[in-house]
Coordinates of C-alpha atoms in Angstrom, one line a residue:
Chain A
M1 CA 132.0 44.4 -19.0
A2 CA 134.2 47.4 -18.6
G3 CA 137.3 47.1 -16.5
Y4 CA 139.8 49.2 -14.5
N5 CA 143.5 49.5 -15.2
T6 CA 145.8 50.3 -12.3
S7 CA 145.9 53.9 -13.5
D8 CA 142.1 54.0 -13.0
F9 CA 142.3 52.7 -9.4
R10 CA 140.8 54.9 -6.8
K11 CA 138.7 54.8 -3.7
G12 CA 135.0 54.1 -4.5
I13 CA 135.3 51.9 -7.6
K14 CA 133.2 48.7 -7.5
V15 CA 135.0 45.7 -8.8
E16 CA 134.5 42.0 -9.2
M17 CA 137.1 39.5 -7.8
D18 CA 136.7 35.8 -7.6
G19 CA 133.1 36.2 -8.6
D20 CA 132.2 38.5 -5.7
P21 CA 131.5 42.3 -5.7
Y22 CA 133.9 44.6 -3.8
L23 CA 134.2 48.3 -3.1
M24 CA 137.8 49.7 -3.2
I25 CA 138.1 51.6 0.1
E26 CA 141.8 52.3 0.0
C27 CA 144.5 52.4 -2.7
N28 CA 148.2 53.3 -2.1
F29 CA 151.0 53.6 -4.6
V30 CA 154.3 52.2 -3.6
K31 CA 157.5 51.7 -5.6
P32 CA 161.0 50.8 -4.8
G33 CA 163.4 53.1 -6.6
K34 CA 164.5 50.6 -9.2
G35 CA 161.6 48.2 -8.8
Q36 CA 158.1 47.4 -9.9
A37 CA 155.3 49.9 -9.2
L38 CA 152.7 48.4 -6.9
Y39 CA 149.2 49.4 -5.8
K40 CA 148.3 48.2 -2.3
C41 CA 144.5 48.2 -2.0
K42 CA 141.8 47.4 0.5
F43 CA 138.4 46.2 -0.5
R44 CA 135.1 45.8 1.3
H45 CA 132.8 42.9 0.3
L46 CA 129.6 44.5 -0.8
I47 CA 127.4 41.7 0.6
R48 CA 129.3 40.3 3.6
N49 CA 131.1 43.6 4.6
T50 CA 134.4 41.7 5.2
V51 CA 137.6 43.7 4.3
I52 CA 140.5 42.2 2.4
D53 CA 143.9 43.4 1.2
R54 CA 145.2 42.9 -2.3
T55 CA 148.2 44.2 -4.1
F56 CA 148.5 44.7 -7.8
K57 CA 151.4 45.6 -10.1
S58 CA 151.3 48.3 -12.6
G59 CA 149.5 47.1 -15.7
D60 CA 147.1 44.7 -13.9
S61 CA 143.4 45.2 -14.3
L62 CA 140.2 44.4 -12.5
E63 CA 136.7 43.8 -13.8
A64 CA 134.1 46.3 -12.9
A65 CA 131.2 44.9 -10.9
D66 CA 127.8 45.4 -12.3
V67 CA 126.5 47.2 -9.2
H68 CA 123.9 49.9 -9.2
E69 CA 121.5 51.6 -6.9
I70 CA 117.8 52.0 -7.4
Q71 CA 114.9 53.6 -5.4
A72 CA 112.5 50.9 -4.4
Q73 CA 109.3 51.0 -2.5
Y74 CA 108.6 48.5 0.3
L75 CA 105.4 46.6 -0.4
Y76 CA 104.9 43.8 2.1
R77 CA 106.4 41.0 4.1
Q78 CA 105.6 37.3 3.5
G79 CA 107.2 35.2 6.1
D80 CA 110.9 35.8 5.8
L81 CA 110.6 37.4 2.4
F82 CA 110.4 41.2 2.0
V83 CA 108.9 42.4 -1.3
F84 CA 110.0 45.7 -2.9
M85 CA 109.1 47.4 -6.2
D86 CA 111.4 49.4 -8.4
N87 CA 109.8 52.9 -8.5
E88 CA 110.7 53.3 -12.2
S89 CA 110.4 49.9 -13.8
Y90 CA 107.7 48.6 -11.4
E91 CA 109.7 45.4 -11.3
Q92 CA 109.4 43.5 -8.0
Y93 CA 112.3 42.2 -5.9
E94 CA 112.2 39.7 -3.0
L95 CA 114.9 39.9 -0.4
G96 CA 115.5 37.4 2.3
I97 CA 115.8 38.5 6.0
D98 CA 119.6 38.1 5.9
Q99 CA 119.8 40.5 2.9
V100 CA 117.5 43.0 4.6
D101 CA 119.6 42.8 7.7
D102 CA 118.7 45.5 10.3
A103 CA 116.6 47.4 7.8
W104 CA 113.5 45.3 8.7
K105 CA 113.2 47.2 12.0
Y106 CA 112.2 50.3 10.0
L107 CA 110.3 49.0 7.0
K108 CA 106.7 50.4 6.7
E109 CA 104.4 49.9 3.7
S110 CA 105.2 52.2 0.8
M111 CA 108.5 53.4 2.4
V112 CA 111.1 54.3 -0.4
C113 CA 114.5 52.7 0.3
S114 CA 117.6 52.6 -1.8
M115 CA 118.4 49.2 -3.0
L116 CA 121.8 47.9 -4.3
L117 CA 121.6 45.5 -7.3
Y118 CA 124.5 43.2 -8.3
N119 CA 124.0 41.6 -11.7
N120 CA 120.4 42.8 -11.3
N121 CA 119.9 40.8 -8.1
P122 CA 119.2 42.8 -4.9
I123 CA 122.1 42.5 -2.4
G124 CA 121.0 45.0 0.2
V125 CA 118.6 47.7 1.1
T126 CA 119.0 51.0 3.1
P127 CA 116.0 52.8 4.6
P128 CA 115.9 56.6 4.7
N129 CA 118.1 58.1 7.4
H130 CA 115.1 59.2 9.5
V131 CA 111.8 57.2 9.8
V132 CA 108.7 57.9 11.8
L133 CA 107.1 54.8 13.5
R134 CA 104.2 54.3 16.0
V135 CA 104.9 52.9 19.4
E136 CA 102.9 49.7 19.7
Y137 CA 103.6 49.2 23.4
C138 CA 105.7 50.5 26.2
E139 CA 105.5 50.7 30.0
P140 CA 103.5 53.7 31.1
A141 CA 105.6 56.8 32.1
V142 CA 106.6 56.8 35.7
R143 CA 104.9 59.7 37.3
G144 CA 107.0 62.4 38.8
N145 CA 110.1 61.2 37.1
T146 CA 110.8 63.9 34.6
A147 CA 114.5 63.3 34.2
T148 CA 115.2 62.9 30.5
N149 CA 118.0 60.4 31.0
V150 CA 115.6 57.7 32.2
T151 CA 114.9 55.3 29.4
K152 CA 112.9 52.2 28.7
P153 CA 112.4 49.8 25.8
A154 CA 109.5 50.3 23.5
K155 CA 108.0 47.9 20.9
M156 CA 107.4 49.5 17.6
E157 CA 104.7 48.8 15.0
T158 CA 107.3 46.9 12.9
G159 CA 108.1 44.7 15.8
A160 CA 111.5 46.3 16.5
E161 CA 112.5 47.3 20.0
I162 CA 113.8 50.9 20.4
I163 CA 115.1 52.5 23.6
V164 CA 113.0 55.6 24.3
P165 CA 112.9 58.3 27.0
N166 CA 110.6 57.6 30.0
F167 CA 107.9 60.2 28.9
V168 CA 107.1 58.4 25.6
E169 CA 103.6 56.7 25.7
T170 CA 102.0 53.8 23.8
G171 CA 100.4 55.0 20.6
E172 CA 102.7 58.0 20.0
M173 CA 104.8 58.5 16.9
I174 CA 108.5 58.8 17.2
R175 CA 111.4 59.7 14.8
I176 CA 114.3 57.3 14.7
D177 CA 117.8 57.6 13.1
T178 CA 118.1 54.3 11.1
R179 CA 121.9 54.6 11.0
T180 CA 122.2 54.3 14.7
G181 CA 118.9 52.9 15.7
E182 CA 118.4 55.7 18.2
Y183 CA 115.3 57.7 19.2
I184 CA 115.4 61.3 18.0
E185 CA 112.1 63.0 19.0
R186 CA 108.3 62.6 19.4
V187 CA 106.3 63.6 16.3
K188 CA 102.8 65.1 16.6
E189 CA 100.4 63.6 14.1
Chain B
M1 CA 130.5 86.5 -13.4
F2 CA 131.4 86.1 -9.8
R3 CA 132.7 82.8 -8.8
L4 CA 133.9 81.6 -5.4
P5 CA 137.7 81.0 -5.4
R6 CA 138.5 77.3 -5.3
E7 CA 140.2 76.2 -2.1
D8 CA 142.9 74.2 -3.9
F9 CA 144.8 77.4 -5.0
R10 CA 146.4 77.1 -1.5
P11 CA 149.8 75.4 -0.9
T12 CA 149.6 72.0 0.8
A13 CA 152.8 72.5 2.7
D14 CA 152.8 74.8 5.7
W15 CA 155.4 77.6 6.2
T16 CA 157.3 75.5 8.8
A17 CA 157.9 72.9 6.2
L18 CA 158.7 75.4 3.4
R19 CA 161.2 77.2 5.6
E20 CA 162.8 73.9 6.6
R21 CA 163.0 73.0 2.9
A22 CA 164.8 76.3 2.1
G23 CA 167.2 75.8 5.1
L24 CA 168.1 72.3 4.0
L25 CA 168.8 73.4 0.5
R26 CA 171.2 76.1 1.8
R27 CA 173.0 73.7 4.1
L28 CA 173.2 71.1 1.3
R29 CA 174.9 73.6 -1.1
L30 CA 177.3 74.7 1.7
F31 CA 178.1 71.0 2.4
F32 CA 179.1 70.4 -1.2
D33 CA 180.9 73.7 -1.6
Q34 CA 183.0 73.0 1.5
R35 CA 184.1 69.7 0.0
G36 CA 185.1 71.1 -3.4
F37 CA 182.1 70.1 -5.4
L38 CA 181.1 72.2 -8.3
E39 CA 177.4 72.9 -8.8
V40 CA 176.3 72.1 -12.4
E41 CA 173.2 72.3 -14.5
T42 CA 172.2 69.8 -17.2
P43 CA 169.2 69.7 -19.6
L44 CA 165.8 68.6 -18.2
L45 CA 164.8 68.0 -21.8
S46 CA 167.1 65.6 -23.6
A47 CA 167.3 63.4 -26.7
D48 CA 168.7 60.6 -24.4
T49 CA 167.0 58.9 -21.5
V50 CA 167.9 56.2 -19.0
V51 CA 166.8 52.8 -20.2
D52 CA 165.3 51.1 -17.1
R53 CA 162.7 48.4 -16.9
H54 CA 160.6 50.2 -14.3
L55 CA 161.3 53.9 -15.1
D56 CA 158.9 55.6 -17.5
P57 CA 160.0 59.0 -18.8
F58 CA 157.6 61.7 -20.2
S59 CA 158.2 62.0 -23.9
I60 CA 157.9 65.5 -25.3
E61 CA 157.4 66.5 -29.0
V62 CA 159.6 69.5 -29.5
H63 CA 158.9 71.7 -32.5
T64 CA 162.0 73.4 -33.9
P65 CA 162.8 75.2 -37.2
G66 CA 164.2 71.8 -38.4
G67 CA 161.0 69.9 -37.7
A68 CA 159.6 68.0 -34.7
R69 CA 161.7 65.8 -32.5
T70 CA 160.9 63.6 -29.6
Y71 CA 162.8 64.5 -26.4
W72 CA 162.5 63.1 -22.9
L73 CA 162.0 64.8 -19.6
Q74 CA 164.8 63.4 -17.5
T75 CA 164.1 60.7 -14.9
S76 CA 167.4 61.7 -13.3
P77 CA 170.4 63.8 -14.6
E78 CA 172.5 60.7 -14.6
L79 CA 173.4 60.6 -18.3
A80 CA 174.4 64.2 -18.7
M81 CA 176.4 64.3 -15.4
K82 CA 178.5 61.3 -16.5
R83 CA 179.2 63.1 -19.8
L84 CA 180.6 65.9 -17.6
L85 CA 182.8 63.4 -15.8
A86 CA 184.1 62.2 -19.2
G87 CA 184.6 65.8 -20.0
G88 CA 187.0 66.3 -17.1
A89 CA 184.8 67.0 -14.0
E90 CA 186.2 65.8 -10.7
A91 CA 183.5 66.4 -8.2
I92 CA 180.1 67.8 -9.3
Y93 CA 176.6 68.0 -7.8
Q94 CA 173.2 69.4 -8.8
V95 CA 169.8 70.0 -7.3
T96 CA 167.3 69.4 -10.1
R97 CA 163.8 68.4 -10.9
A98 CA 163.2 64.9 -12.2
F99 CA 160.1 63.5 -13.8
R100 CA 158.6 60.0 -13.8
Q101 CA 155.4 58.8 -15.2
E102 CA 152.8 57.0 -13.0
E103 CA 154.6 57.8 -9.7
L104 CA 152.0 59.4 -7.5
G105 CA 151.5 58.4 -3.8
P106 CA 152.4 59.3 -0.3
L107 CA 156.1 59.2 -1.1
H108 CA 155.9 60.0 -4.8
N109 CA 155.1 63.0 -7.0
P110 CA 155.5 62.8 -10.8
E111 CA 157.7 65.9 -10.6
F112 CA 160.2 65.8 -7.7
T113 CA 163.5 67.2 -6.6
L114 CA 166.7 65.1 -6.8
V115 CA 170.1 65.9 -5.4
E116 CA 172.7 64.1 -7.5
W117 CA 176.5 64.0 -7.2
Y118 CA 179.6 62.3 -8.6
R119 CA 183.2 62.2 -7.5
A120 CA 185.9 60.8 -9.8
G121 CA 188.3 58.4 -8.2
D122 CA 185.9 57.1 -5.5
E123 CA 185.3 53.3 -5.1
M124 CA 182.1 52.1 -3.5
A125 CA 183.4 52.3 0.1
A126 CA 184.4 56.0 -0.4
G127 CA 181.0 56.7 -2.0
M128 CA 179.1 55.2 0.9
A129 CA 181.3 57.0 3.4
F130 CA 180.5 60.4 1.7
L131 CA 176.8 59.6 1.6
D132 CA 176.9 58.7 5.3
Q133 CA 178.6 62.1 6.1
L134 CA 176.0 64.0 4.1
C135 CA 173.2 62.1 5.9
Q136 CA 174.7 62.9 9.3
A137 CA 175.1 66.6 8.4
M138 CA 171.5 66.9 7.1
L139 CA 169.5 64.7 9.5
G140 CA 171.7 64.4 12.6
R141 CA 170.8 60.8 13.3
G142 CA 174.2 59.4 13.8
S143 CA 176.4 57.4 11.5
A144 CA 174.8 54.8 9.2
Q145 CA 174.8 51.1 9.8
Q146 CA 176.3 49.4 6.7
L147 CA 174.6 46.1 5.8
S148 CA 175.0 44.0 2.7
Y149 CA 171.9 43.1 0.8
R150 CA 172.7 39.4 1.5
C151 CA 173.1 40.0 5.2
A152 CA 169.9 42.0 5.5
F153 CA 167.9 39.3 3.8
E154 CA 169.4 36.6 6.0
R155 CA 168.6 38.6 9.1
Y156 CA 165.1 39.8 8.3
A157 CA 163.8 37.2 5.8
G158 CA 165.8 34.2 6.7
L159 CA 167.2 33.4 3.3
D160 CA 170.2 34.0 1.0
P161 CA 168.9 36.3 -1.8
L162 CA 171.8 35.4 -4.1
T163 CA 171.6 31.7 -4.0
A164 CA 168.1 30.7 -2.8
P165 CA 166.1 28.8 -5.4
L166 CA 163.0 30.4 -6.9
D167 CA 160.5 28.3 -5.0
A168 CA 162.2 29.2 -1.7
L169 CA 161.9 32.9 -2.7
R170 CA 158.3 32.5 -3.7
S171 CA 157.3 30.8 -0.4
A172 CA 159.2 33.4 1.6
A173 CA 157.6 36.2 -0.3
R174 CA 154.1 34.9 0.8
R175 CA 155.0 34.7 4.4
T176 CA 153.8 38.1 5.6
S177 CA 151.5 39.4 2.8
A178 CA 150.1 38.2 -0.5
P179 CA 152.1 39.4 -3.5
P180 CA 150.2 40.3 -6.8
A181 CA 148.8 37.3 -8.5
S182 CA 150.3 38.5 -11.7
F183 CA 154.0 38.2 -10.6
R184 CA 155.6 35.8 -13.1
P185 CA 156.8 32.7 -11.2
D186 CA 160.3 32.9 -12.7
D187 CA 160.8 36.7 -12.4
R188 CA 163.4 36.5 -9.7
D189 CA 163.8 40.3 -9.2
L190 CA 160.1 40.9 -8.6
W191 CA 160.1 38.3 -5.8
L192 CA 163.3 39.8 -4.3
D193 CA 161.9 43.3 -4.5
W194 CA 158.7 42.1 -2.8
I195 CA 160.6 40.5 0.1
L196 CA 162.8 43.6 0.3
T197 CA 159.9 46.1 0.6
E198 CA 157.6 43.9 2.7
Q199 CA 160.0 42.2 5.1
V200 CA 163.4 43.9 5.1
Q201 CA 162.9 47.6 4.4
P202 CA 160.5 48.2 7.3
H203 CA 163.4 47.3 9.7
L204 CA 166.0 49.5 7.9
G205 CA 167.1 52.9 9.4
R206 CA 165.0 52.6 12.6
T207 CA 167.6 53.4 15.3
R208 CA 170.0 55.0 12.9
P209 CA 170.3 55.3 9.1
A210 CA 171.2 52.2 7.2
I211 CA 173.1 51.7 3.9
L212 CA 172.4 48.5 2.0
Y213 CA 175.1 47.5 -0.4
D214 CA 176.2 44.7 -2.8
Y215 CA 172.9 44.2 -4.7
P216 CA 172.1 41.1 -6.8
A217 CA 173.9 41.4 -10.2
S218 CA 170.5 41.3 -11.9
Q219 CA 169.7 44.7 -10.2
A220 CA 172.9 46.4 -11.1
A221 CA 171.2 49.2 -13.3
L222 CA 174.2 51.4 -14.1
A223 CA 176.5 50.0 -11.4
R224 CA 179.5 47.8 -12.1
V225 CA 179.3 44.2 -11.1
R226 CA 182.1 42.8 -8.9
D227 CA 183.2 39.5 -10.2
E228 CA 183.1 37.1 -7.3
S229 CA 181.0 34.1 -6.6
P230 CA 178.2 34.8 -6.7
P231 CA 178.8 38.2 -8.5
V232 CA 177.2 41.3 -6.9
A233 CA 176.5 44.8 -8.1
E234 CA 178.4 47.6 -6.5
R235 CA 175.2 49.5 -5.8
F236 CA 174.1 51.0 -2.5
E237 CA 171.0 52.5 -1.0
L238 CA 170.3 54.6 2.0
F239 CA 167.3 54.0 4.2
V240 CA 166.0 56.1 7.1
E241 CA 163.0 55.0 9.1
G242 CA 162.2 52.5 6.4
I243 CA 162.1 55.2 3.7
E244 CA 164.3 54.7 0.7
L245 CA 166.3 58.0 0.5
A246 CA 169.2 57.6 -1.9
N247 CA 170.6 55.2 -4.5
G248 CA 174.3 55.1 -5.5
Y249 CA 176.6 53.2 -7.9
H250 CA 180.2 52.5 -8.3
E251 CA 179.7 53.5 -11.9
L252 CA 179.7 51.1 -14.8
L253 CA 182.5 52.2 -17.2
D254 CA 182.2 49.6 -20.0
P255 CA 180.0 50.8 -23.0
D256 CA 179.5 47.3 -24.3
L257 CA 178.1 46.2 -21.0
L258 CA 175.7 49.2 -21.0
R259 CA 174.5 48.2 -24.5
R260 CA 173.8 44.7 -23.3
R261 CA 171.9 46.0 -20.2
N262 CA 169.9 48.4 -22.3
A263 CA 168.9 45.6 -24.6
A264 CA 167.9 43.4 -21.7
N265 CA 165.9 46.2 -20.1
N266 CA 164.0 46.8 -23.3
A267 CA 163.3 43.1 -23.6
A268 CA 161.9 43.1 -20.0
R269 CA 159.9 46.2 -20.8
A270 CA 158.4 44.4 -23.8
A271 CA 157.5 41.5 -21.6
D272 CA 155.8 43.9 -19.2
G273 CA 153.8 45.4 -22.1
K274 CA 155.8 48.7 -22.2
H275 CA 157.3 50.6 -25.1
P276 CA 161.0 50.3 -25.7
L277 CA 163.3 53.3 -24.9
P278 CA 166.1 54.5 -27.2
V279 CA 169.2 52.5 -26.5
D280 CA 171.7 54.8 -28.3
S281 CA 172.8 57.8 -26.2
R282 CA 175.7 60.3 -26.0
L283 CA 176.6 58.6 -22.7
L284 CA 177.8 55.6 -24.8
D285 CA 180.1 57.9 -26.7
A286 CA 181.3 59.4 -23.5
M287 CA 182.1 55.9 -22.2
E288 CA 183.9 55.0 -25.4
S289 CA 186.1 58.1 -25.0
G290 CA 186.8 57.1 -21.4
L291 CA 184.9 57.6 -18.1
P292 CA 187.0 57.9 -15.0
Q293 CA 186.3 55.5 -12.1
A294 CA 183.7 57.3 -10.0
T295 CA 180.7 56.8 -7.7
G296 CA 177.5 58.7 -8.1
V297 CA 174.5 59.1 -5.8
A298 CA 170.9 60.4 -6.3
L299 CA 169.0 61.5 -3.2
G300 CA 165.3 62.3 -3.0
F301 CA 165.3 65.9 -1.6
D302 CA 161.5 65.9 -0.8
R303 CA 161.9 62.8 1.3
L304 CA 164.9 64.4 3.1
V305 CA 162.6 67.3 4.0
M306 CA 159.9 64.8 5.1
L307 CA 162.3 63.1 7.5
R308 CA 163.4 66.5 8.8
T309 CA 159.9 67.7 9.5
G310 CA 158.2 64.4 10.4
A311 CA 155.8 64.7 7.5
Q312 CA 154.0 61.5 6.5
R313 CA 153.2 62.5 2.9
I314 CA 155.2 64.3 0.2
D315 CA 152.5 66.9 -0.3
Q316 CA 153.2 68.2 3.2
V317 CA 156.7 69.4 2.0
V318 CA 155.8 70.4 -1.6
A319 CA 153.9 73.7 -2.0
F320 CA 152.0 72.6 -5.1
P321 CA 152.0 68.8 -5.6
F322 CA 150.7 67.2 -8.7
D323 CA 146.9 67.6 -7.9
R324 CA 147.4 71.3 -7.4
A325 CA 150.1 71.9 -9.9

């Protein structure tokens, strides 16, 4: 496995430390005038998202983490398992609900997501930034109340609950921003 | 073919900073002139280089009619300026570029500007007093607090840096932040440097500038060691707002001691996986012929401008830093 020397250190490299994959999110060079050159770095754990600080001296090295991203199609859910297929190799991957995290709210059959693989095992999945889902149920719109700032919860076809404006009706399609979980607009079929 | 100009042709420093830089340079020259210092120039490209464990010079292959020779871009003008002292100079200064490999960060640029001066006859106290005057004249932040290295460690890290056993240093070093796992357990100076930068330095020069002096003998570099118990190096450093601004020595005069330190530095470089640096230099000849007692100080000019302008990064005070050079 390739590695990184301190001279290759920069934001964005993915490394393996103590058997875990990390993303370098900050790297600062410091050096006392007559002393050892040091690299003060911050890392984000690629699975748990925790942030740690580590300092290295000039000449140290880190192992590169075998992390890469693929495009994978969502096939179906079986209990707490979500099954995806690599669009190129047709290989199938199963993710547990904790690995899927909030993405389950937006997953619809045949949706293409980007999936992160670590040592060829899936560690996370990101749906497209915008998805269109059908409203399975919400309270009927309150007549006469046309103010746009009145909202209500709506249950989506995936089972997720999204806050929508009062005028949205059961059976309509809406566009959602998956990064924030927010309603964007109604979509005509 | 038409191509959009790249945005990185622009300077990274604004005109306020560049004007401040020019103004400081003028005042600095005036300051030295008024005190009888002669401005000198010495080679940037030299056959000799400072042999330091942690300083890495750029080597340059120079083609001449006589063949190719390896010269070094100077990490500081130290060697040549001391040759001028041996040649009869009494008080000299220069503003010059210095070059150091690998040094690139918020406070570092591989090519930077140094102000360096020497005055024959000065002992350490006189050298520190002069540095204090210069700092007051340039920054206007009052007179410097003088604090021995030992006293600073006792105050801010709660240990005696000259006598504490290694395991006490190691556990103190881990108190606020984790040092690199690759620090050798018996490498005393690495542990001391870590405690200095992590626990002591942040406190230095906060309400007024601070001069740290009497460094451990193992960190003497080119300073003379005062023979007391325990021995200390007559080396001093100026800190302002936690930033290391200048480094000075009561100069080492004994060529045999310099030979020994050069050899020790190369041994430490080898242990760190670094190439050796040439130990022979014309400075040794100058020392053999007789160097007057003197103090010498090097001050980072870019950092001085940073402190004047409140800049957080060196690229705010350099028109074209390394990434745009």
